[in-house]
mmCIF file of C-alpha atoms in Angstrom:
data_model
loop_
_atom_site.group_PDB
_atom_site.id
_atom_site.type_symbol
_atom_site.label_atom_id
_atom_site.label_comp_id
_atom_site.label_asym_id
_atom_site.label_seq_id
_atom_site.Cartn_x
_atom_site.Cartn_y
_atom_site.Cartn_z
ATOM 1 C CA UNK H 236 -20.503 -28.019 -77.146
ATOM 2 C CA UNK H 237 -19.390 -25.474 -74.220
ATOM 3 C CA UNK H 238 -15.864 -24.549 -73.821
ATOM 4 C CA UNK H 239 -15.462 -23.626 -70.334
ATOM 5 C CA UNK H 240 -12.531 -20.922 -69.625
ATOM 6 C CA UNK H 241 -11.927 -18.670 -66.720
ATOM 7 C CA UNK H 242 -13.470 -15.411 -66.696
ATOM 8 C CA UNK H 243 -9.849 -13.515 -66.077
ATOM 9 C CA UNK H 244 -9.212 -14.398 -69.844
ATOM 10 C CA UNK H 245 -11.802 -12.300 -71.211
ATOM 11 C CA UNK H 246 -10.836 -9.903 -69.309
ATOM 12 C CA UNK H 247 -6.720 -10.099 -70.145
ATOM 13 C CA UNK H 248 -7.953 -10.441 -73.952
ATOM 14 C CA UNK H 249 -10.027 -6.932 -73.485
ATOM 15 C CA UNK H 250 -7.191 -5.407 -71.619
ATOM 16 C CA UNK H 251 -4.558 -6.502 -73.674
ATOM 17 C CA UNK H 252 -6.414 -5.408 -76.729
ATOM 18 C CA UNK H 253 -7.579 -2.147 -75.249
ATOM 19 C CA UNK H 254 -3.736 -1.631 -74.934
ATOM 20 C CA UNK H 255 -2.630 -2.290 -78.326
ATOM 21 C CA UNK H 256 -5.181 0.039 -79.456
ATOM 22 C CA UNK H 257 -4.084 3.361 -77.925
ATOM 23 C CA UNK H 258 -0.580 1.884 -79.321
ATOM 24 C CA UNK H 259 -0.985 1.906 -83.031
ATOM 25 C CA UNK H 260 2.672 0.527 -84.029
ATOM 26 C CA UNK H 261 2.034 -3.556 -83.109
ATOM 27 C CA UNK H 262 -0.321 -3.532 -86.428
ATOM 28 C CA UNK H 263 0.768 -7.375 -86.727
ATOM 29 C CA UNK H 264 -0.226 -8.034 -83.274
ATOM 30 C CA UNK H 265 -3.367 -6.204 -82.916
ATOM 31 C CA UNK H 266 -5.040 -7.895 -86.135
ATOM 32 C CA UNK H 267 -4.015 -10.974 -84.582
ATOM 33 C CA UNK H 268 -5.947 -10.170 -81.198
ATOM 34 C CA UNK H 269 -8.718 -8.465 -83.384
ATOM 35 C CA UNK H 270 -8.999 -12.188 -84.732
ATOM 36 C CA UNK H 271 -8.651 -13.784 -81.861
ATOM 37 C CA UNK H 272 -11.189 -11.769 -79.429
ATOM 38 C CA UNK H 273 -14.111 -10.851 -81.250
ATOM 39 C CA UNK H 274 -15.029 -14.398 -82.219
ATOM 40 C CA UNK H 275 -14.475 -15.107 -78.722
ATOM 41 C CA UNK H 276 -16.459 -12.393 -77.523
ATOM 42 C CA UNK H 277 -19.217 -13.567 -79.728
ATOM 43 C CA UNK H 278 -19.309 -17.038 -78.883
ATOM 44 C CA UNK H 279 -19.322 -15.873 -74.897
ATOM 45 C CA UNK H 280 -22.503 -13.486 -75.712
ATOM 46 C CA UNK H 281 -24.340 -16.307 -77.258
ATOM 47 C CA UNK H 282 -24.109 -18.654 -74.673
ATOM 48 C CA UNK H 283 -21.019 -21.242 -76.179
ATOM 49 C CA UNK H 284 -18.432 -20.143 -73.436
ATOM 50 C CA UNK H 285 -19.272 -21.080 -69.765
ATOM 51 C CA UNK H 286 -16.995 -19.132 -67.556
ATOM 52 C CA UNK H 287 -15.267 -21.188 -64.508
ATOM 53 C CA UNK H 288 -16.574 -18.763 -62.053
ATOM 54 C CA UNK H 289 -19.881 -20.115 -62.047
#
């Protein structure tokens, strides 16, 4: 199954985390995105995410 999302989200996921970590006090909120992102990341590398822009 392919979930198909717009490529602006990895990119506001990656900027948003990139954020949090030169910010160390949202600990809560950066193991959230930590979560959140990587499996996403992963899933887009291996082909399971199909971005909208193509």
């Amino acid at each position: 199954r392919i979930l198909a999302l717009p490529e602006w989200s990895f990119e506001l996921v990656l900027g948003v985390w990139h954020r949090l970590l030169q910010r160390r006090s949202a600990l809560v909120l950066e193991h959230w995105l930590e979560a959140f992102s990587l499996p996403l990341l992963t899933l887009k590398k291996q082909g399971h995410l199909a971005s909208l822009n193509r």
